[in-house]
Amino acid sequence: MIRKLFGKVFSKTRARGHRPVTVSAADHGIDRERISRCAMKTCETLQAAGHDAYVVGGAVRDLILGRKPKDFDVATDARPEQVRALFRRSRIIGRRFRLVHVMCGAETVEVSTFRGGAVVDGDGERIADASGRILRDNVFGSREQDAARRDFTINALFYDPVTQQVLDYHNGVADLKKRRLKMIGDPETRYREDPVRMLRAVRLAASRDLEMDPATRKPIGELAHLLQDVPPSRLFDEMLKLLLSGHAVECVRRLRRNGLHHGLLPLLDVVLENPAGERFVMLALSATDERLGCGKPVAPGFLFAALLWPQVAEAWKKIEATGMKPVPALHEAIDQVTAVQFEKLAIPRRFSADMREIWALQQRFMNRSGRRPSGLLHHLRFRAAYDFLLLRCKSGELEAEVGEWWTRFQQADETQRNAMLMRDAGPAKRRRRSRRRKPAAEAPAAVPSAH
Ligand code: ATP
Ligand code: MG
């Protein structure tokens, strides 16, 4: 009886995250060899100096799932200055909350001091605005508090690479085994504190093939509007993570299912409402997923060029219909679309130059005679622009024949290229000649002269 009572009290305390469960290597299954050399060395050095040090966050989650972590983060009770003093190649970064970057060879490990301050702790340092959004969370805390401020149970695991034990405050290991994504604490409060957690939930569930816990999923639709107050640069970073997750198609599908695409991401909103746009964007996303799946790189400029193309193409058509020539009309369309979208999405300049170039080159693929096609092959952005052209063909926007011609043209030798150009130039030249021969009065009045 007494033991039963104790058991109850103990499990309650545990559930509230005060006392961690220790999970051994046999149960969590992390192979120590898969911890990066730099993360290992960082933890060992900190521990040898008498500090607590763990690999934390996404890396522990991904290792238990059998995936290769993107990067390694370490959490410790040492203050940034203490960490800095232990590693020759390290530097303190960040003003609001200071972190230390420890460098070993080409690798960098981010070391953060345990952070505290969940609103519910009432520690006064963590201030929320009227909608519950956290404005300040820059306080050091205990290991327990550091676990509690994290978003999902599976992201709140602390792995000690020396003892090979995982400290689990919120039943994260069990959730991982059940492939369940569960918010720590009250989901609605946590989404109000930081609305980006809604996007993180969708991305993590889609990219790691997890099922959202019903209570974690439920508030998302109703709170989607809170994302409008998130600074555009943060929204952009999150969008980029989502689109480059290797599961962009699934992420977008789930964003829609959770009512998150509507009115939230200006880009997806417009594009997914129009069927032609949707087809093009989904094709671009699945091509991106496929490339990432084979370990090939994807340029963010290409991706955003694809996402905004349906709008550029539509504007281009409209402007051309007013009588402007195709090339200036395309540039005008590009200016119009970027003026609106760049402000809302804060697309960084380094990506926008790539996007403009890929778009501007599309017009040049229409010219398949003379010396220009060979010149285009040497353009720095030819490859990206050509891949983009193939997407346009695949989506039905352009005749497949255009893409096929450019594929053959690249593979052809000099003689074959000349033949292709002549063949293509033939009918056009013939048309021009016959037009010249016609008496002026016979020319159709409605056709504007191209010369
Ligand atoms: P990935 O690196 O694949 O994007 P991640 O979970 O590692 O996923 P990071 O942005 O690297 O994401 O964050 C590292 C850790 O910090 C997370 O695992 C989580 O514990 C915590 N974290 C990140 N963002 C938030 C947030 N908005 N609210 C609470 N905790 C967060
Ligand atoms: Mg990470």
mmCIF file of C-alpha atoms and ligand atoms in Angstrom, residues 57-58 61 70 73 149-151 155 194 197 200 203 208 234 241, ligand 1:
data_model
loop_
_atom_site.group_PDB
_atom_site.id
_atom_site.type_symbol
_atom_site.label_atom_id
_atom_site.label_comp_id
_atom_site.label_asym_id
_atom_site.label_seq_id
_atom_site.Cartn_x
_atom_site.Cartn_y
_atom_site.Cartn_z
ATOM 1 C CA GLY A 57 18.271 18.362 -28.710
ATOM 2 C CA GLY A 58 17.833 17.200 -32.280
ATOM 3 C CA ARG A 61 16.450 12.471 -31.164
ATOM 4 C CA LYS A 70 22.684 17.458 -38.996
ATOM 5 C CA ASP A 73 24.635 20.753 -29.705
ATOM 6 C CA ARG A 149 11.801 25.023 -21.819
ATOM 7 C CA ARG A 150 12.319 22.781 -24.862
ATOM 8 C CA ASP A 151 9.420 22.231 -27.223
ATOM 9 C CA ASN A 155 13.741 17.112 -28.148
ATOM 10 C CA ASP A 194 6.280 30.957 -29.562
ATOM 11 C CA ARG A 197 6.536 25.845 -32.655
ATOM 12 C CA ARG A 200 8.318 23.014 -36.088
ATOM 13 C CA ARG A 203 8.093 19.847 -40.036
ATOM 14 C CA ARG A 208 10.659 12.101 -39.142
ATOM 15 C CA ARG A 234 12.392 34.061 -38.531
ATOM 16 C CA LYS A 241 14.273 24.453 -42.991
HETATM 17 P P1 ATP B 1 16.651 20.419 -36.814
HETATM 18 O O1 ATP B 1 18.071 20.760 -36.441
HETATM 19 O O2 ATP B 1 16.487 19.190 -37.585
HETATM 20 O O3 ATP B 1 15.987 21.587 -37.429
HETATM 21 P P2 ATP B 1 16.228 20.555 -34.007
HETATM 22 O O4 ATP B 1 15.161 20.011 -33.119
HETATM 23 O O5 ATP B 1 17.634 20.168 -33.748
HETATM 24 O O6 ATP B 1 15.824 20.156 -35.478
HETATM 25 P P3 ATP B 1 17.109 23.240 -33.652
HETATM 26 O O7 ATP B 1 16.519 24.499 -34.194
HETATM 27 O O8 ATP B 1 18.481 22.842 -34.044
HETATM 28 O O9 ATP B 1 16.074 22.103 -34.030
HETATM 29 O O10 ATP B 1 16.971 23.338 -32.074
HETATM 30 C C1 ATP B 1 17.718 22.550 -31.175
HETATM 31 C C2 ATP B 1 16.879 22.246 -29.936
HETATM 32 O O11 ATP B 1 16.468 23.461 -29.294
HETATM 33 C C3 ATP B 1 15.574 21.508 -30.217
HETATM 34 O O12 ATP B 1 15.764 20.129 -30.288
HETATM 35 C C4 ATP B 1 14.725 21.914 -29.034
HETATM 36 O O13 ATP B 1 15.088 21.174 -27.889
HETATM 37 C C5 ATP B 1 15.145 23.349 -28.797
HETATM 38 N N1 ATP B 1 14.286 24.298 -29.528
HETATM 39 C C6 ATP B 1 14.475 24.804 -30.768
HETATM 40 N N2 ATP B 1 13.505 25.659 -31.102
HETATM 41 C C7 ATP B 1 12.678 25.726 -30.050
HETATM 42 C C8 ATP B 1 11.478 26.456 -29.764
HETATM 43 N N3 ATP B 1 10.954 27.270 -30.673
HETATM 44 N N4 ATP B 1 10.915 26.277 -28.544
HETATM 45 C C9 ATP B 1 11.457 25.445 -27.644
HETATM 46 N N5 ATP B 1 12.562 24.729 -27.837
HETATM 47 C C10 ATP B 1 13.170 24.864 -29.033
#
